Amino acid sequence: MSMLDDLPGWGAIPTPVGEFRLRPVRLPADLDLLAGWMNDPEIAAFWELAGPPDVTEQHLRAQLDGDGRSVPCLGLLDGAPMSYWEVYRADLDPLARHYPARPHDTGVHLLLGPAESRGRGLGAVLLAALAERILWRRPCCERVVAEPDVRNRRSVRAFERAGFRSDAELDLPDKRAALMIRARLPLPA
């Protein structure tokens, strides 16, 4: 079991744009699809995984063969693969050295694969749905965090529209990042 409380078993999430589900990446079956997305210039500018499929495979294997603190998933919308997600324990990640991490902070990375999936507001809808699911399924987690590149304005705006707030700018080893936080809402009194 991963450190993320059986993320693959969390089930489908109904959203206004369709049924959303995360499915763990399967190698080698998913490699060509993901490597194709990583070679899209719009994605490559921020993910820096362009190149032959083995570049993407190395990135995925590090997580798949790791200790379960990061789970690489395909995002399926109405059964069709259209996004790539990494859900990870931010408090156990090197990121935790760069911000005031709290126990069980859960991080998300995402990319919308097909170009036709981008620029339509899908990212914000799916981020909001997944953040809610994380906070519901992981009661020990008080915050969902992300650290998109500050130059990736589309991504930062999607997080903002999904209920994340920009908390700080972080100088990370590979980028200047916007620390985005979606905190658990307090229960009404």
Coordinates of N, CA and C in Angstrom, one line a residue:
M1 N 0.9 -1.2 0.0 CA 0.0 0.0 0.0 C 0.9 1.2 0.0
S2 N 0.5 2.2 -0.7 CA 1.3 3.4 -0.8 C 1.0 4.3 0.5
M3 N 1.8 5.3 0.6 CA 1.7 6.2 1.7 C 0.5 7.1 1.5
L4 N -0.2 6.9 0.4 CA -1.3 7.8 0.1 C -2.7 7.1 0.2
D5 N -2.8 6.1 1.1 CA -4.0 5.6 1.5 C -4.8 5.0 0.3
D6 N -4.2 4.2 -0.5 CA -4.8 3.5 -1.6 C -5.5 4.4 -2.6
L7 N -4.7 5.4 -3.1 CA -5.2 6.4 -4.0 C -5.9 5.7 -5.2
P8 N -5.4 4.7 -5.8 CA -6.1 4.1 -7.0 C -7.5 3.6 -6.6
G9 N -7.7 3.3 -5.4 CA -9.1 2.8 -5.0 C -10.1 3.8 -4.6
W10 N -9.7 5.1 -4.9 CA -10.6 6.2 -4.5 C -11.8 6.3 -5.3
G11 N -11.8 5.7 -6.5 CA -13.0 5.6 -7.3 C -13.2 6.9 -8.2
A12 N -14.3 6.8 -8.9 CA -14.7 7.9 -9.8 C -15.2 9.1 -9.1
I13 N -14.9 10.3 -9.6 CA -15.3 11.6 -9.1 C -16.2 12.2 -10.1
P14 N -17.5 12.4 -9.7 CA -18.4 13.1 -10.6 C -18.0 14.6 -10.7
T15 N -17.9 15.2 -11.9 CA -17.6 16.6 -12.0 C -18.6 17.2 -13.1
P16 N -18.7 18.5 -13.2 CA -19.5 19.1 -14.2 C -19.1 18.8 -15.6
V17 N -17.9 18.3 -15.8 CA -17.4 18.0 -17.2 C -17.4 16.5 -17.5
G18 N -17.8 15.7 -16.5 CA -17.8 14.3 -16.8 C -17.2 13.5 -15.6
E19 N -17.2 12.2 -15.7 CA -16.7 11.3 -14.6 C -15.2 11.3 -14.7
F20 N -14.5 11.7 -13.6 CA -13.1 11.8 -13.6 C -12.6 10.7 -12.7
R21 N -11.5 10.1 -13.1 CA -10.9 9.0 -12.3 C -9.4 9.0 -12.5
L22 N -8.6 8.7 -11.5 CA -7.2 8.5 -11.6 C -6.9 7.0 -11.6
R23 N -6.0 6.6 -12.6 CA -5.6 5.2 -12.7 C -4.1 5.2 -12.7
P24 N -3.5 4.4 -11.8 CA -2.0 4.3 -11.8 C -1.4 4.1 -13.2
V25 N -0.3 4.7 -13.4 CA 0.4 4.5 -14.7 C 0.8 3.1 -14.8
R26 N 0.7 2.5 -16.0 CA 1.1 1.1 -16.2 C 2.2 1.2 -17.3
L27 N 3.3 0.6 -17.0 CA 4.4 0.5 -18.0 C 4.5 -0.9 -18.4
P28 N 4.8 -1.2 -19.7 CA 5.0 -0.2 -20.7 C 3.8 0.3 -21.5
A29 N 2.6 -0.1 -21.1 CA 1.4 0.2 -21.8 C 1.2 1.7 -22.0
D30 N 1.4 2.5 -21.0 CA 1.1 3.9 -21.1 C 2.3 4.8 -21.6
L31 N 3.4 4.2 -21.8 CA 4.6 5.0 -22.0 C 4.5 5.8 -23.3
D32 N 4.1 5.2 -24.4 CA 4.1 6.0 -25.7 C 3.1 7.2 -25.5
L33 N 2.0 7.1 -24.9 CA 1.1 8.2 -24.7 C 1.7 9.3 -23.9
L34 N 2.3 8.9 -22.8 CA 2.9 9.9 -21.9 C 4.1 10.6 -22.5
A35 N 5.0 9.8 -23.2 CA 6.1 10.4 -23.8 C 5.7 11.3 -24.9
G36 N 4.6 11.0 -25.6 CA 4.1 11.9 -26.6 C 3.7 13.3 -26.0
W37 N 3.0 13.2 -24.9 CA 2.6 14.4 -24.2 C 3.8 15.2 -23.7
M38 N 4.8 14.5 -23.2 CA 6.0 15.2 -22.7 C 6.8 15.9 -23.8
N39 N 6.6 15.5 -25.0 CA 7.3 16.1 -26.2 C 6.5 17.2 -26.8
D40 N 5.3 17.5 -26.3 CA 4.5 18.6 -26.8 C 5.2 19.9 -26.3
P41 N 5.6 20.8 -27.1 CA 6.4 22.0 -26.7 C 5.8 22.7 -25.5
E42 N 4.5 22.8 -25.5 CA 3.8 23.6 -24.4 C 4.0 22.9 -23.0
I43 N 4.1 21.5 -23.0 CA 4.3 20.7 -21.8 C 5.8 20.7 -21.5
A44 N 6.6 20.4 -22.6 CA 8.0 20.3 -22.4 C 8.7 21.5 -21.7
A45 N 8.1 22.7 -22.0 CA 8.7 23.9 -21.5 C 8.7 23.9 -19.9
F46 N 7.8 23.2 -19.3 CA 7.7 23.2 -17.9 C 8.0 21.8 -17.2
W47 N 7.8 20.7 -17.9 CA 8.1 19.4 -17.4 C 9.5 19.0 -17.6
E48 N 10.1 19.5 -18.7 CA 11.5 19.2 -19.1 C 11.7 17.7 -19.2
L49 N 10.8 17.0 -19.8 CA 11.0 15.5 -20.0 C 10.9 15.2 -21.5
A50 N 11.1 16.1 -22.3 CA 11.1 15.9 -23.8 C 12.2 14.9 -24.1
G51 N 12.1 14.2 -25.2 CA 13.1 13.3 -25.7 C 12.5 12.0 -25.9
P52 N 13.4 11.0 -26.1 CA 12.9 9.6 -26.4 C 12.1 9.1 -25.2
P53 N 11.3 8.0 -25.4 CA 10.5 7.5 -24.4 C 11.2 7.1 -23.1
D54 N 12.5 6.7 -23.2 CA 13.2 6.3 -22.0 C 13.4 7.4 -21.0
V55 N 13.4 8.7 -21.5 CA 13.4 9.9 -20.6 C 12.2 9.9 -19.7
T56 N 11.0 9.7 -20.3 CA 9.8 9.7 -19.5 C 9.8 8.4 -18.6
E57 N 10.2 7.3 -19.2 CA 10.2 6.0 -18.4 C 11.0 6.1 -17.2
Q58 N 12.2 6.8 -17.2 CA 13.1 6.9 -16.0 C 12.3 7.7 -15.0
H59 N 11.6 8.8 -15.4 CA 10.9 9.6 -14.5 C 9.8 8.8 -13.8
L60 N 9.1 8.0 -14.5 CA 8.0 7.2 -14.0 C 8.5 6.1 -13.1
R61 N 9.6 5.4 -13.6 CA 10.1 4.3 -12.8 C 10.6 4.7 -11.4
A62 N 11.1 5.9 -11.3 CA 11.6 6.4 -10.0 C 10.5 6.4 -9.0
Q63 N 9.3 6.7 -9.5 CA 8.1 6.8 -8.6 C 7.5 5.4 -8.4
L64 N 7.3 4.6 -9.5 CA 6.7 3.3 -9.5 C 7.6 2.3 -8.6
D65 N 8.9 2.5 -8.6 CA 9.8 1.6 -7.9 C 10.1 2.2 -6.5
G66 N 9.6 3.3 -6.2 CA 9.9 4.0 -4.9 C 9.1 3.5 -3.8
D67 N 9.0 4.3 -2.7 CA 8.4 3.8 -1.5 C 6.9 4.2 -1.4
G68 N 6.3 4.7 -2.4 CA 4.9 5.0 -2.4 C 4.5 6.4 -2.0
R69 N 5.5 7.2 -1.9 CA 5.2 8.6 -1.5 C 4.8 9.4 -2.6
S70 N 5.0 8.9 -3.9 CA 4.5 9.6 -5.1 C 3.9 8.6 -6.0
V71 N 2.6 8.9 -6.4 CA 1.9 8.0 -7.3 C 1.6 8.6 -8.6
P72 N 2.2 8.1 -9.7 CA 2.0 8.7 -11.0 C 0.7 8.0 -11.6
C73 N -0.2 8.9 -12.1 CA -1.5 8.4 -12.6 C -1.9 9.0 -13.9
L74 N -2.7 8.3 -14.6 CA -3.4 8.8 -15.8 C -4.7 9.4 -15.3
G75 N -5.1 10.5 -15.7 CA -6.4 11.1 -15.5 C -7.3 10.7 -16.6
L76 N -8.4 10.0 -16.3 CA -9.4 9.6 -17.3 C -10.7 10.5 -17.1
L77 N -11.1 11.0 -18.2 CA -12.4 11.8 -18.2 C -13.4 11.0 -19.0
D78 N -14.4 10.5 -18.4 CA -15.4 9.6 -19.1 C -14.7 8.5 -19.8
G79 N -13.6 7.9 -19.1 CA -12.9 6.8 -19.6 C -11.8 7.1 -20.5
A80 N -11.6 8.3 -21.0 CA -10.6 8.6 -22.0 C -9.4 9.3 -21.3
P81 N -8.2 8.8 -21.5 CA -7.0 9.4 -20.9 C -6.8 10.8 -21.4
M82 N -6.7 11.8 -20.5 CA -6.5 13.2 -21.0 C -5.6 14.0 -20.1
S83 N -5.1 13.4 -19.1 CA -4.2 14.1 -18.2 C -3.2 13.2 -17.5
Y84 N -2.2 13.7 -17.0 CA -1.2 13.0 -16.2 C -1.1 13.7 -14.8
W85 N -1.1 12.9 -13.8 CA -1.1 13.5 -12.4 C 0.0 12.8 -11.6
E86 N 0.6 13.5 -10.7 CA 1.5 12.9 -9.7 C 0.9 13.4 -8.3
V87 N 0.4 12.5 -7.5 CA -0.1 12.8 -6.2 C 1.0 12.3 -5.2
Y88 N 1.5 13.2 -4.4 CA 2.6 12.9 -3.6 C 2.6 13.5 -2.2
R89 N 3.3 12.9 -1.3 CA 3.4 13.4 0.1 C 4.4 14.5 0.1
A90 N 3.9 15.7 0.0 CA 4.7 16.9 0.0 C 5.6 17.1 1.2
D91 N 5.0 16.6 2.4 CA 5.8 16.7 3.6 C 7.0 15.8 3.7
L92 N 7.0 14.8 2.8 CA 8.2 13.9 2.7 C 9.0 14.1 1.5
D93 N 8.7 15.1 0.7 CA 9.3 15.4 -0.5 C 10.4 16.5 -0.3
P94 N 11.4 16.6 -1.1 CA 12.4 17.7 -1.0 C 11.8 19.0 -1.0
L95 N 10.6 19.2 -1.5 CA 9.8 20.4 -1.5 C 9.7 20.9 0.0
A96 N 9.6 20.0 0.9 CA 9.3 20.4 2.3 C 10.4 21.2 2.9
R97 N 11.6 21.2 2.3 CA 12.7 22.0 2.8 C 12.5 23.5 2.4
H98 N 11.6 23.8 1.5 CA 11.4 25.1 0.9 C 10.2 25.9 1.4
Y99 N 9.3 25.2 2.2 CA 8.1 25.9 2.7 C 7.8 25.3 4.1
P100 N 7.0 26.0 4.9 CA 6.6 25.4 6.2 C 5.6 24.2 6.1
A101 N 6.2 23.1 5.8 CA 5.3 21.9 5.5 C 4.7 21.5 6.8
R102 N 3.5 20.9 6.7 CA 2.8 20.3 7.8 C 2.6 18.8 7.5
P103 N 2.5 18.0 8.6 CA 2.4 16.5 8.4 C 1.2 16.2 7.5
H104 N 1.5 15.3 6.6 CA 0.5 14.8 5.6 C 0.1 15.8 4.5
D105 N 0.8 16.9 4.4 CA 0.5 17.8 3.2 C 0.6 16.9 2.0
T106 N -0.3 17.0 1.1 CA -0.4 16.2 -0.1 C -0.2 17.1 -1.3
G107 N 0.7 16.8 -2.2 CA 1.0 17.6 -3.3 C 0.4 17.0 -4.6
V108 N 0.2 17.9 -5.6 CA -0.3 17.5 -6.9 C 0.5 18.2 -8.0
H109 N 0.9 17.4 -9.0 CA 1.4 17.9 -10.2 C 0.4 17.4 -11.3
L110 N 0.2 18.2 -12.3 CA -0.6 17.7 -13.4 C -0.3 18.4 -14.7
L111 N -0.6 17.7 -15.8 CA -0.6 18.2 -17.1 C -1.8 17.7 -17.8
L112 N -2.3 18.6 -18.7 CA -3.4 18.2 -19.6 C -2.8 17.8 -20.9
G113 N -2.9 16.5 -21.3 CA -2.2 16.0 -22.4 C -2.6 16.5 -23.7
P114 N -3.8 16.1 -24.3 CA -4.1 16.6 -25.6 C -4.3 18.1 -25.6
A115 N -3.8 18.7 -26.7 CA -4.0 20.2 -26.8 C -5.4 20.7 -26.7
E116 N -6.3 19.8 -27.2 CA -7.8 20.2 -27.1 C -8.3 20.2 -25.7
S117 N -7.6 19.6 -24.8 CA -8.0 19.6 -23.4 C -7.6 20.9 -22.6
R118 N -6.7 21.7 -23.2 CA -6.2 22.9 -22.6 C -6.9 24.1 -23.0
G119 N -6.9 25.1 -22.1 CA -7.5 26.4 -22.3 C -9.1 26.4 -22.3
R120 N -9.6 25.4 -21.7 CA -11.1 25.3 -21.6 C -11.6 25.3 -20.2
G121 N -10.7 25.4 -19.2 CA -11.2 25.4 -17.8 C -11.2 24.0 -17.2
L122 N -10.8 23.0 -17.9 CA -10.8 21.6 -17.4 C -9.9 21.4 -16.2
G123 N -8.7 22.1 -16.3 CA -7.7 21.9 -15.2 C -8.3 22.4 -13.9
A124 N -8.9 23.5 -13.9 CA -9.5 24.0 -12.6 C -10.6 23.1 -12.1
V125 N -11.5 22.6 -12.9 CA -12.5 21.7 -12.5 C -12.0 20.5 -11.9
L126 N -11.0 19.9 -12.6 CA -10.4 18.6 -12.1 C -9.6 18.8 -10.9
L127 N -8.8 19.9 -10.8 CA -8.0 20.2 -9.6 C -8.9 20.4 -8.4
A128 N -10.0 21.1 -8.5 CA -11.0 21.3 -7.4 C -11.5 19.9 -7.0
A129 N -11.9 19.1 -7.9 CA -12.5 17.8 -7.6 C -11.5 16.9 -6.9
L130 N -10.3 16.9 -7.4 CA -9.3 16.0 -6.8 C -8.9 16.5 -5.4
A131 N -8.7 17.8 -5.3 CA -8.4 18.4 -3.9 C -9.5 18.0 -2.9
E132 N -10.7 18.1 -3.3 CA -11.8 17.7 -2.4 C -11.7 16.2 -2.1
R133 N -11.5 15.4 -3.1 CA -11.4 14.0 -2.8 C -10.2 13.7 -1.9
I134 N -9.0 14.3 -2.1 CA -7.9 14.1 -1.2 C -8.2 14.4 0.2
L135 N -8.8 15.6 0.4 CA -9.2 16.0 1.8 C -10.2 15.1 2.4
W136 N -11.1 14.6 1.6 CA -12.1 13.7 2.1 C -11.6 12.3 2.5
R137 N -10.7 11.8 1.6 CA -10.2 10.4 1.7 C -9.0 10.4 2.7
R138 N -8.3 11.5 2.9 CA -7.2 11.6 3.8 C -7.4 12.5 5.0
P139 N -8.2 12.1 6.0 CA -8.6 13.0 7.1 C -7.4 13.6 7.8
C140 N -6.2 12.9 7.7 CA -5.0 13.5 8.4 C -4.4 14.6 7.6
C141 N -4.8 14.8 6.4 CA -4.3 15.8 5.5 C -5.1 17.1 5.7
E142 N -4.4 18.2 6.0 CA -5.1 19.5 6.2 C -5.0 20.4 4.9
R143 N -4.0 20.1 4.1 CA -3.8 20.9 2.9 C -3.3 20.1 1.7
V144 N -3.8 20.6 0.6 CA -3.2 20.1 -0.7 C -2.4 21.3 -1.3
V145 N -1.2 20.9 -1.7 CA -0.2 21.9 -2.2 C 0.2 21.6 -3.6
A146 N 0.7 22.7 -4.2 CA 1.3 22.6 -5.6 C 2.3 23.6 -5.7
E147 N 3.2 23.4 -6.7 CA 4.3 24.4 -6.9 C 4.6 24.6 -8.4
P148 N 3.5 25.1 -9.1 CA 3.8 25.3 -10.5 C 4.8 26.4 -10.8
D149 N 5.5 26.4 -11.9 CA 6.4 27.4 -12.3 C 5.7 28.7 -12.4
V150 N 6.3 29.8 -11.8 CA 5.6 31.1 -11.8 C 5.4 31.6 -13.3
R151 N 6.2 31.1 -14.2 CA 6.0 31.5 -15.6 C 4.8 30.8 -16.3
N152 N 4.3 29.8 -15.7 CA 3.2 29.0 -16.2 C 1.9 29.6 -15.7
R153 N 1.6 30.8 -16.2 CA 0.4 31.6 -15.8 C -0.9 30.8 -15.9
R154 N -1.0 30.0 -17.0 CA -2.3 29.2 -17.2 C -2.4 28.2 -16.0
S155 N -1.3 27.6 -15.6 CA -1.4 26.6 -14.5 C -1.7 27.3 -13.2
V156 N -1.1 28.4 -12.9 CA -1.3 29.2 -11.7 C -2.8 29.6 -11.6
R157 N -3.3 30.1 -12.7 CA -4.7 30.5 -12.8 C -5.7 29.3 -12.5
A158 N -5.3 28.2 -13.1 CA -6.2 27.0 -12.9 C -6.2 26.6 -11.4
F159 N -5.1 26.7 -10.7 CA -5.1 26.4 -9.3 C -5.9 27.4 -8.5
E160 N -5.8 28.7 -8.9 CA -6.5 29.7 -8.2 C -8.0 29.5 -8.4
R161 N -8.5 29.2 -9.6 CA -9.9 28.9 -9.9 C -10.4 27.7 -9.2
A162 N -9.4 26.8 -8.8 CA -9.8 25.5 -8.1 C -9.8 25.7 -6.6
G163 N -9.7 27.0 -6.1 CA -9.7 27.2 -4.7 C -8.4 27.2 -4.0
F164 N -7.3 27.1 -4.7 CA -6.0 27.2 -4.1 C -5.7 28.7 -4.0
R165 N -4.9 29.1 -3.0 CA -4.4 30.4 -2.9 C -2.9 30.4 -3.0
S166 N -2.4 31.5 -3.6 CA -1.0 31.7 -3.8 C -0.4 32.1 -2.5
D167 N 0.5 31.3 -1.9 CA 1.0 31.6 -0.6 C 2.4 32.3 -0.6
A168 N 3.2 31.9 -1.6 CA 4.6 32.5 -1.6 C 5.2 32.1 -3.0
E169 N 6.3 32.7 -3.3 CA 7.1 32.3 -4.4 C 8.3 31.6 -3.8
L170 N 8.7 30.4 -4.3 CA 9.8 29.6 -3.8 C 10.9 29.5 -4.9
D171 N 12.1 29.6 -4.4 CA 13.2 29.4 -5.3 C 13.6 27.9 -5.1
L172 N 13.2 27.1 -6.1 CA 13.5 25.7 -6.0 C 14.7 25.4 -6.9
P173 N 15.3 24.2 -6.8 CA 16.5 24.0 -7.6 C 16.3 24.1 -9.1
D174 N 15.1 23.8 -9.6 CA 14.9 23.8 -11.0 C 13.9 24.9 -11.5
K175 N 13.4 25.7 -10.6 CA 12.5 26.7 -11.1 C 12.1 27.7 -9.9
R176 N 11.5 28.8 -10.3 CA 10.9 29.7 -9.4 C 9.4 29.3 -9.4
A177 N 8.9 28.9 -8.2 CA 7.6 28.3 -8.2 C 6.6 29.2 -7.3
A178 N 5.4 29.1 -7.7 CA 4.3 29.7 -6.9 C 3.8 28.6 -6.0
L179 N 3.9 28.8 -4.7 CA 3.4 27.8 -3.7 C 1.9 28.0 -3.6
M180 N 1.1 27.1 -4.1 CA -0.3 27.1 -4.1 C -0.9 26.2 -3.0
I181 N -1.8 26.7 -2.2 CA -2.3 25.9 -1.1 C -3.8 25.9 -1.1
R182 N -4.4 24.7 -1.0 CA -5.9 24.5 -0.8 C -6.0 23.9 0.5
A183 N -6.4 24.7 1.5 CA -6.6 24.2 2.9 C -8.0 23.6 3.1
R184 N -8.0 22.7 4.0 CA -9.3 22.1 4.4 C -10.2 23.2 5.0
L185 N -11.4 23.4 4.6 CA -12.2 24.4 5.1 C -12.7 24.0 6.5
P186 N -12.7 24.9 7.5 CA -13.2 24.6 8.8 C -14.7 24.3 8.8
L187 N -15.1 23.3 9.7 CA -16.5 23.0 9.7 C -17.2 24.1 10.3
P188 N -18.5 24.4 9.9 CA -19.3 25.5 10.4 C -19.5 25.2 11.9
A189 N -19.6 26.3 12.7 CA -19.8 26.1 14.1 C -21.3 25.8 14.4

